[in-house]
Amino acid sequence: MKNSEKGLMRHLITNIALFFFAVFVIMVLSARENYARQMQQIDEYVDVLSSRTAQHVSDVFRDKHAAITSIAYLYGQSGHSESVEMEYLKALEESSGFDRIRFVNMAGESYTSNGKIADVSDRDYFIKGSHGESGYTVVMHSRFNSARLIGFYAPVFKEGHICGVMIGFLEEATMSDILKTDIYGYPAFTMMVSAEGESLGQYQVEELENMSGLTETLAYIKADSAEKVLAAAENHTECVFSFEGTSGKSTGVIQPVSGTDWSLFQLFPSEATRKMVNEVNMDERFVMLLFCMVFIFAGGHFVYYARKKAVLAQQNQNHGRMMSLLQSIADDYICLINVDLNTEIEEQFRIHRGDSITDWADGNYDYTHCIGEYARKVVSPIDRARFQSATKLSTLKEILSEQKDFYIEYDALVGGEPRRLQGKFTIDGNDRKTPRMLIGIRDITEQTEERIKAKTRMDLIVSAASAVYPFILEENLTQNQVHTVCNQGIVHNGLMEQLTMDEMMKELKTSIVNEEDYNRIYAKMNREAQLRAYERGERVMEIRVRQRGDDGRMHWMETKNILMENITGDIFSISMTRCVDEEIRMTAELEQAKDEAESANRAKSTFLFNMSHDIRTPMNAIMGFSSMAERYVNDPEKVSDCLTKINVSGEHLLRLINNVLDLARIESGKMELDVQAHDIPASLKNVEYIFQADTQKKNQTLEVKCDIQDEIAFFDMLKMNQIELNLIGNAIKYTPNGGKILYFVEQIDRKDGYAVYRCLIKDNGIGMQEEFRKKIFDAFERENNSVVTGIEGAGLGLTIVKRLVEEMGGNIQCKSEPGKGSEFTCTFTFRIGTKADLEDETDEDIAHVNVAGKRVLLVEDNALNREISREILAGKGFIVEEANDGDVAVEKVAASPAGYYDLILMDIQMPKMDGYEATRRIRNLPDKKLAGIPIIAVTANAFAEDRRAAIKAGMDGHISKPINISELNKVIISILKENESFY
Ligand code: ADP
């Protein structure tokens, strides 16, 4: 209940209470007056009642008088004798209505019906009757029985003269009946009195039974004004008086009986009076009750209507307020409409300018009609259909059940002027009984123009920014709202509208799956963190995290937030996100290039450093023995000795250089594995052969043992050999003459198609100090240099071994004790292979390759190498033709007929055109047969990556320098299997 209504109720209740109090006071005050009035009313009533009784008595007397006159007449006419006939009197007595009938003859003798005679000559009725008068009389003492009687008499005429008097008596009991008067069931004491106040007959009540006359009775009842009453009886007038009865005050009356000298004296029982008063009071109470009921009813109505009026007044006030409110916002809205959704009738409030709504309502305010007319007359034809379908009441109800407002913009003609309008539709469901829809129509022409300009500017900025940052968010940090400005990135971040910052952060969690990344972005970019950053004066914040893109892959995304304050004082963050995969990749590549450069540099410095001693030593030997050989050119024995030493030093130098190059290669990360199936026991046999000469020289025993279940496995044989050569070579080197060396390969596990092998190389040589053992795998580390030990080495072997082992997925460990020996253990896990996986060529196949008479084009820029190769090839029966560069080779091939050359051996590094380019050109020759000639690369190294590069350039195989004929045959077999001419 509103306050105004409460006030009204209080006011009403106070008024009603005051009213009832006033009624009560009036009732109390009027009670006394009422009583007097009631008594007066009773007096009047009593008066009326007694006058009726008096009238009744008077009527009875008149009737009885008439009756006795008739009887007297009939008696005279009946022809009876003057003597009395008893029988006849008896008959008259029974039918006349009198208690007794007497005939008095002229002698004054009164005859009864039963023959009794009394002398009544002194009685007034005889005297008057015998003189021809008729009338009534009272006999106080009957001559027959002393009873008090009322008599009616008349003369009896016979043949014209009076022969007697006829008299009829009424006895006391009969009189009592005549006088009987009851009021409200209570008997009223009634006494007929003479002018002297003598009782002539009475209707008695118990208490006053013995009252003989008026004076006595008045005294008994203690009447207020006895004198007045006696005077009234005497004067034969009316008089009403009051007396104290048994049940309170009551009323008495003296009423003259007309036609007589007598009066009626009546006393009303006080009970009746009280009952009458009660009844009157009852009536009054009833009236009062009725009055109160009417009052309450009227009051209720009054309250109801007053309340209704107050509510209406309140509504009017609200309406007034709303109207003034509407007036005040009417500058914004050119039209305001209120639609009652129950009746669908609309109420229009205001038209600020231009067309009046009433112009198109035509007095029919049904919503559908009005909006239809509005669309037809005001909305531009271009927007009309859209407007009509959007403003259908059913459509609007559906839309507004899900959202608070609905806006529609359209072109319209207002006052003959084209304008841009915006309709806003809202449902006000506060009043459930009468839900209504409010429509506000705004003229947004100016704003639209401004907006279009601003939007165009903004669009330009956004499109410029989005070219770099395809995902742009506008985060109002003050209002805690997020709005998507642009969303074209590779990471779809959902539609971030109507979200809070926290909700947006939660949304991000779906694509930023890395927890550490998410924690970083949350810590830096949550609302509070950004606001704090703004306070610190930061204006740009940046972060890079990994995010899952729409393509399902992870991308590096960079988010840059620009913090600013707008004119309303809100702190904004324009958050721009872009994918930086490419940048990260380029940075990584740069890093890698840098690393590579550094590692190359390192290798170079290492190489140069080692030149100082280990390389110079064999170089010096070569130089020294060369000049010695020159000096002893004529001494073949000496020359041969010098050449042998030159050869040994050369081999050592080559090994050294190869090691340095290998390490550099490994460190630059260029090494690739060439994994193929190999038979392990067979390869171990080769190891034994290789070291046979060395061990024999030092009188050492090399035991090669093998305990494996899976003999065939996939691994890089070349690298495995390098490892074995280094480790066994060291064992031989650092074990004195007569020592023992063990190479034991065992299988320690097998799981899911993979076998684990352990290779143990153990010697009982010089061993190592613990200090040194810890760093044996570092490059150029030697416990003692060659100057001290006389054992050659560069300290690179174990470094290479360790890298190779790790490259092959294994690990290496070393145990050693000075003077007792050393133990190297390598563990590898290789995929298990079968016989079928082994390359099927056999030495026999290789031996059967028939190269005699085959023409080979040897492409090599180095004349010395060319000479060596030519010698080897020619020695095996090849017809050798030469080209000293790639371009020459291409020319020669192009000029030759198809099938002229059977094979090309192509060097890779050449000054004018390298082997790859030359191969590509040959392969592109128009003659397909010519272009398909087999080409085999000949390079310094036979690493897997070199082979791949050769194949990629279009070559058919790859061999290393210097040319090894069995290796060449192998390649020939693999590439020329179909070419029968080689067999
Ligand atoms: P080096 O060319 O000097 O042999 P390595 O890298 O192969 O270079 O070996 C490094 C050093 O480790 C050696 O100089 C030697 O002192 C020590 N070493 C290697 N193998 C053994 C071994 N089996 N017994 C004793 N010392 C060894």
Short mmCIF file of N, CA, C and O and ligand atoms in Angstrom, two decimals, residues 614 652 656 659 726-735 761-763 765-768 772 775-785 789 791-801 814 816 821-824, ligand 1:
data_model
loop_
_atom_site.label_atom_id
_atom_site.label_comp_id
_atom_site.label_asym_id
_atom_site.label_seq_id
_atom_site.Cartn_x
_atom_site.Cartn_y
_atom_site.Cartn_z
N ASP A 614 99.44 -31.15 -33.35
CA ASP A 614 99.15 -32.47 -33.89
C ASP A 614 99.14 -32.51 -35.41
O ASP A 614 99.47 -33.54 -36.00
N HIS A 652 97.98 -40.52 -40.99
CA HIS A 652 97.68 -39.95 -39.68
C HIS A 652 97.05 -38.56 -39.82
O HIS A 652 96.04 -38.23 -39.18
N LEU A 656 93.37 -37.33 -38.74
CA LEU A 656 93.21 -36.17 -37.88
C LEU A 656 92.23 -35.16 -38.50
O LEU A 656 91.27 -34.70 -37.86
N ASN A 659 88.74 -36.45 -38.46
CA ASN A 659 88.15 -36.31 -37.12
C ASN A 659 87.66 -34.90 -36.86
O ASN A 659 86.55 -34.68 -36.39
N ASN A 726 87.02 -46.19 -33.03
CA ASN A 726 87.61 -45.29 -32.05
C ASN A 726 87.92 -46.00 -30.74
O ASN A 726 89.00 -45.87 -30.17
N LEU A 727 86.84 -46.70 -30.22
CA LEU A 727 87.01 -47.30 -28.89
C LEU A 727 88.04 -48.43 -28.90
O LEU A 727 88.91 -48.50 -28.02
N ILE A 728 87.94 -49.32 -29.90
CA ILE A 728 88.89 -50.45 -29.94
C ILE A 728 90.29 -49.94 -30.27
O ILE A 728 91.30 -50.38 -29.71
N GLY A 729 90.28 -48.90 -31.17
CA GLY A 729 91.57 -48.29 -31.54
C GLY A 729 92.26 -47.74 -30.30
O GLY A 729 93.46 -47.96 -30.09
N ASN A 730 91.49 -47.01 -29.45
CA ASN A 730 92.06 -46.47 -28.22
C ASN A 730 92.56 -47.58 -27.30
O ASN A 730 93.64 -47.47 -26.71
N ALA A 731 91.73 -48.64 -27.19
CA ALA A 731 92.11 -49.76 -26.30
C ALA A 731 93.45 -50.34 -26.75
O ALA A 731 94.33 -50.62 -25.91
N ILE A 732 93.59 -50.46 -28.06
CA ILE A 732 94.87 -51.01 -28.58
C ILE A 732 95.99 -50.03 -28.29
O ILE A 732 97.07 -50.38 -27.82
N LYS A 733 95.63 -48.72 -28.57
CA LYS A 733 96.64 -47.67 -28.41
C LYS A 733 97.15 -47.57 -26.98
O LYS A 733 98.34 -47.42 -26.73
N TYR A 734 96.20 -47.60 -26.03
CA TYR A 734 96.58 -47.34 -24.64
C TYR A 734 96.76 -48.63 -23.82
O TYR A 734 96.62 -48.63 -22.60
N THR A 735 97.00 -49.68 -24.53
CA THR A 735 97.33 -50.93 -23.83
C THR A 735 98.72 -51.39 -24.30
O THR A 735 98.98 -51.44 -25.50
N ILE A 761 83.80 -52.55 -24.37
CA ILE A 761 85.16 -52.59 -24.89
C ILE A 761 86.09 -52.46 -23.68
O ILE A 761 86.08 -51.43 -23.01
N LYS A 762 86.79 -53.51 -23.41
CA LYS A 762 87.57 -53.58 -22.17
C LYS A 762 89.03 -53.91 -22.48
O LYS A 762 89.31 -54.73 -23.35
N ASP A 763 89.91 -53.19 -21.78
CA ASP A 763 91.33 -53.50 -21.97
C ASP A 763 92.03 -53.56 -20.63
O ASP A 763 91.46 -53.14 -19.62
N GLY A 765 94.94 -52.01 -20.16
CA GLY A 765 96.01 -51.08 -20.49
C GLY A 765 96.35 -50.12 -19.36
O GLY A 765 96.15 -50.42 -18.17
N ILE A 766 96.81 -48.92 -19.77
CA ILE A 766 97.35 -47.97 -18.79
C ILE A 766 96.28 -47.33 -17.91
O ILE A 766 96.55 -46.83 -16.83
N GLY A 767 95.07 -47.31 -18.39
CA GLY A 767 93.99 -46.73 -17.59
C GLY A 767 94.09 -45.23 -17.48
O GLY A 767 94.95 -44.59 -18.12
N MET A 768 93.23 -44.62 -16.66
CA MET A 768 93.21 -43.15 -16.54
C MET A 768 93.03 -42.75 -15.09
O MET A 768 92.43 -43.47 -14.30
N PHE A 772 90.84 -37.17 -14.77
CA PHE A 772 90.80 -37.05 -16.22
C PHE A 772 89.60 -37.79 -16.81
O PHE A 772 88.98 -37.33 -17.77
N LYS A 775 86.53 -35.97 -17.76
CA LYS A 775 86.40 -35.07 -18.92
C LYS A 775 86.91 -35.66 -20.22
O LYS A 775 87.21 -34.94 -21.16
N ILE A 776 86.94 -37.02 -20.25
CA ILE A 776 87.48 -37.63 -21.48
C ILE A 776 86.62 -37.36 -22.71
O ILE A 776 87.11 -37.43 -23.82
N PHE A 777 85.35 -37.05 -22.50
CA PHE A 777 84.50 -36.85 -23.67
C PHE A 777 84.55 -35.42 -24.19
O PHE A 777 83.88 -35.09 -25.16
N ASP A 778 85.29 -34.54 -23.49
CA ASP A 778 85.42 -33.16 -23.98
C ASP A 778 86.43 -33.13 -25.12
O ASP A 778 87.40 -33.89 -25.15
N ALA A 779 86.21 -32.18 -26.05
CA ALA A 779 87.05 -32.11 -27.24
C ALA A 779 88.49 -31.71 -26.88
O ALA A 779 88.71 -30.90 -25.97
N PHE A 780 89.42 -32.30 -27.58
CA PHE A 780 90.84 -32.02 -27.45
C PHE A 780 91.42 -32.26 -26.07
O PHE A 780 92.39 -31.66 -25.66
N GLU A 781 90.73 -33.13 -25.31
CA GLU A 781 91.28 -33.47 -24.00
C GLU A 781 92.10 -34.74 -24.12
O GLU A 781 91.64 -35.76 -24.63
N ARG A 782 93.34 -34.66 -23.65
CA ARG A 782 94.19 -35.85 -23.60
C ARG A 782 94.87 -35.86 -22.25
O ARG A 782 95.22 -34.80 -21.71
N GLU A 783 95.03 -37.06 -21.69
CA GLU A 783 95.67 -37.10 -20.37
C GLU A 783 97.14 -36.65 -20.49
O GLU A 783 97.64 -35.88 -19.71
N ASN A 784 97.75 -37.16 -21.48
CA ASN A 784 99.14 -36.77 -21.74
C ASN A 784 99.29 -36.57 -23.23
O ASN A 784 98.73 -37.33 -24.02
N ASN A 785 99.97 -35.51 -23.61
CA ASN A 785 100.08 -35.35 -25.06
C ASN A 785 101.13 -36.30 -25.64
O ASN A 785 101.88 -36.95 -24.92
N THR A 789 103.75 -39.20 -24.17
CA THR A 789 103.50 -40.63 -24.28
C THR A 789 104.05 -41.25 -25.53
O THR A 789 104.27 -42.46 -25.59
N ILE A 791 102.28 -41.47 -27.95
CA ILE A 791 101.11 -42.03 -28.62
C ILE A 791 100.39 -40.88 -29.31
O ILE A 791 100.06 -39.86 -28.71
N GLU A 792 100.14 -41.06 -30.62
CA GLU A 792 99.52 -39.98 -31.37
C GLU A 792 98.02 -39.89 -31.10
O GLU A 792 97.35 -40.89 -30.86
N GLY A 793 97.56 -38.73 -31.18
CA GLY A 793 96.11 -38.53 -30.99
C GLY A 793 95.81 -37.05 -30.87
O GLY A 793 96.72 -36.27 -30.59
N ALA A 794 94.53 -36.68 -31.07
CA ALA A 794 94.15 -35.26 -31.00
C ALA A 794 93.16 -35.00 -29.89
O ALA A 794 92.73 -33.89 -29.66
N GLY A 795 92.76 -36.06 -29.21
CA GLY A 795 91.76 -35.89 -28.14
C GLY A 795 90.38 -35.62 -28.68
O GLY A 795 89.55 -35.04 -28.00
N LEU A 796 90.13 -36.05 -29.94
CA LEU A 796 88.80 -35.81 -30.54
C LEU A 796 87.96 -37.08 -30.62
O LEU A 796 86.75 -37.04 -30.68
N GLY A 797 88.65 -38.22 -30.65
CA GLY A 797 87.98 -39.51 -30.87
C GLY A 797 86.81 -39.74 -29.94
O GLY A 797 85.69 -40.00 -30.39
N LEU A 798 87.01 -39.62 -28.63
CA LEU A 798 85.94 -39.91 -27.67
C LEU A 798 84.81 -38.88 -27.75
O LEU A 798 83.65 -39.20 -27.53
N THR A 799 85.21 -37.63 -28.08
CA THR A 799 84.18 -36.59 -28.23
C THR A 799 83.24 -37.00 -29.36
O THR A 799 82.01 -36.94 -29.23
N ILE A 800 83.85 -37.44 -30.47
CA ILE A 800 83.04 -37.86 -31.62
C ILE A 800 82.19 -39.08 -31.24
O ILE A 800 81.00 -39.15 -31.54
N VAL A 801 82.85 -40.03 -30.55
CA VAL A 801 82.14 -41.26 -30.15
C VAL A 801 80.89 -40.90 -29.33
O VAL A 801 79.80 -41.38 -29.60
N CYS A 814 82.13 -44.80 -18.93
CA CYS A 814 83.54 -45.22 -18.89
C CYS A 814 83.96 -45.50 -17.46
O CYS A 814 83.64 -44.72 -16.55
N SER A 816 87.51 -46.66 -15.35
CA SER A 816 88.96 -46.84 -15.61
C SER A 816 89.76 -46.73 -14.31
O SER A 816 89.33 -46.02 -13.38
N GLY A 821 93.52 -50.72 -16.40
CA GLY A 821 92.79 -50.80 -17.67
C GLY A 821 91.53 -49.95 -17.68
O GLY A 821 91.19 -49.32 -16.68
N SER A 822 90.87 -49.97 -18.83
CA SER A 822 89.67 -49.13 -19.00
C SER A 822 88.52 -49.97 -19.55
O SER A 822 88.74 -51.02 -20.17
N GLU A 823 87.34 -49.46 -19.34
CA GLU A 823 86.15 -50.20 -19.76
C GLU A 823 85.14 -49.18 -20.29
O GLU A 823 84.73 -48.28 -19.56
N PHE A 824 84.79 -49.30 -21.56
CA PHE A 824 83.78 -48.40 -22.15
C PHE A 824 82.52 -49.22 -22.43
O PHE A 824 82.62 -50.30 -23.02
P1 ADP B 1 93.31 -39.47 -28.78
O1 ADP B 1 93.33 -39.12 -30.19
O2 ADP B 1 94.24 -38.73 -27.93
O3 ADP B 1 93.32 -40.95 -28.55
P2 ADP B 1 90.69 -39.70 -27.72
O4 ADP B 1 89.61 -38.73 -27.62
O5 ADP B 1 90.39 -40.96 -28.45
O6 ADP B 1 91.95 -38.95 -28.32
O7 ADP B 1 91.19 -40.04 -26.28
C1 ADP B 1 91.38 -39.04 -25.37
C2 ADP B 1 92.28 -39.47 -24.29
O8 ADP B 1 91.65 -40.42 -23.45
C3 ADP B 1 93.46 -40.13 -24.73
O9 ADP B 1 94.51 -39.22 -25.05
C4 ADP B 1 93.86 -40.98 -23.56
O10 ADP B 1 94.60 -40.20 -22.63
C5 ADP B 1 92.57 -41.34 -22.97
N1 ADP B 1 92.14 -42.70 -23.37
C6 ADP B 1 91.28 -43.01 -24.32
N2 ADP B 1 91.08 -44.34 -24.37
C7 ADP B 1 91.84 -44.89 -23.42
C8 ADP B 1 92.09 -46.22 -22.98
N3 ADP B 1 91.48 -47.29 -23.53
N4 ADP B 1 92.99 -46.41 -21.96
C9 ADP B 1 93.61 -45.37 -21.42
N5 ADP B 1 93.42 -44.08 -21.77
C10 ADP B 1 92.55 -43.84 -22.78
#
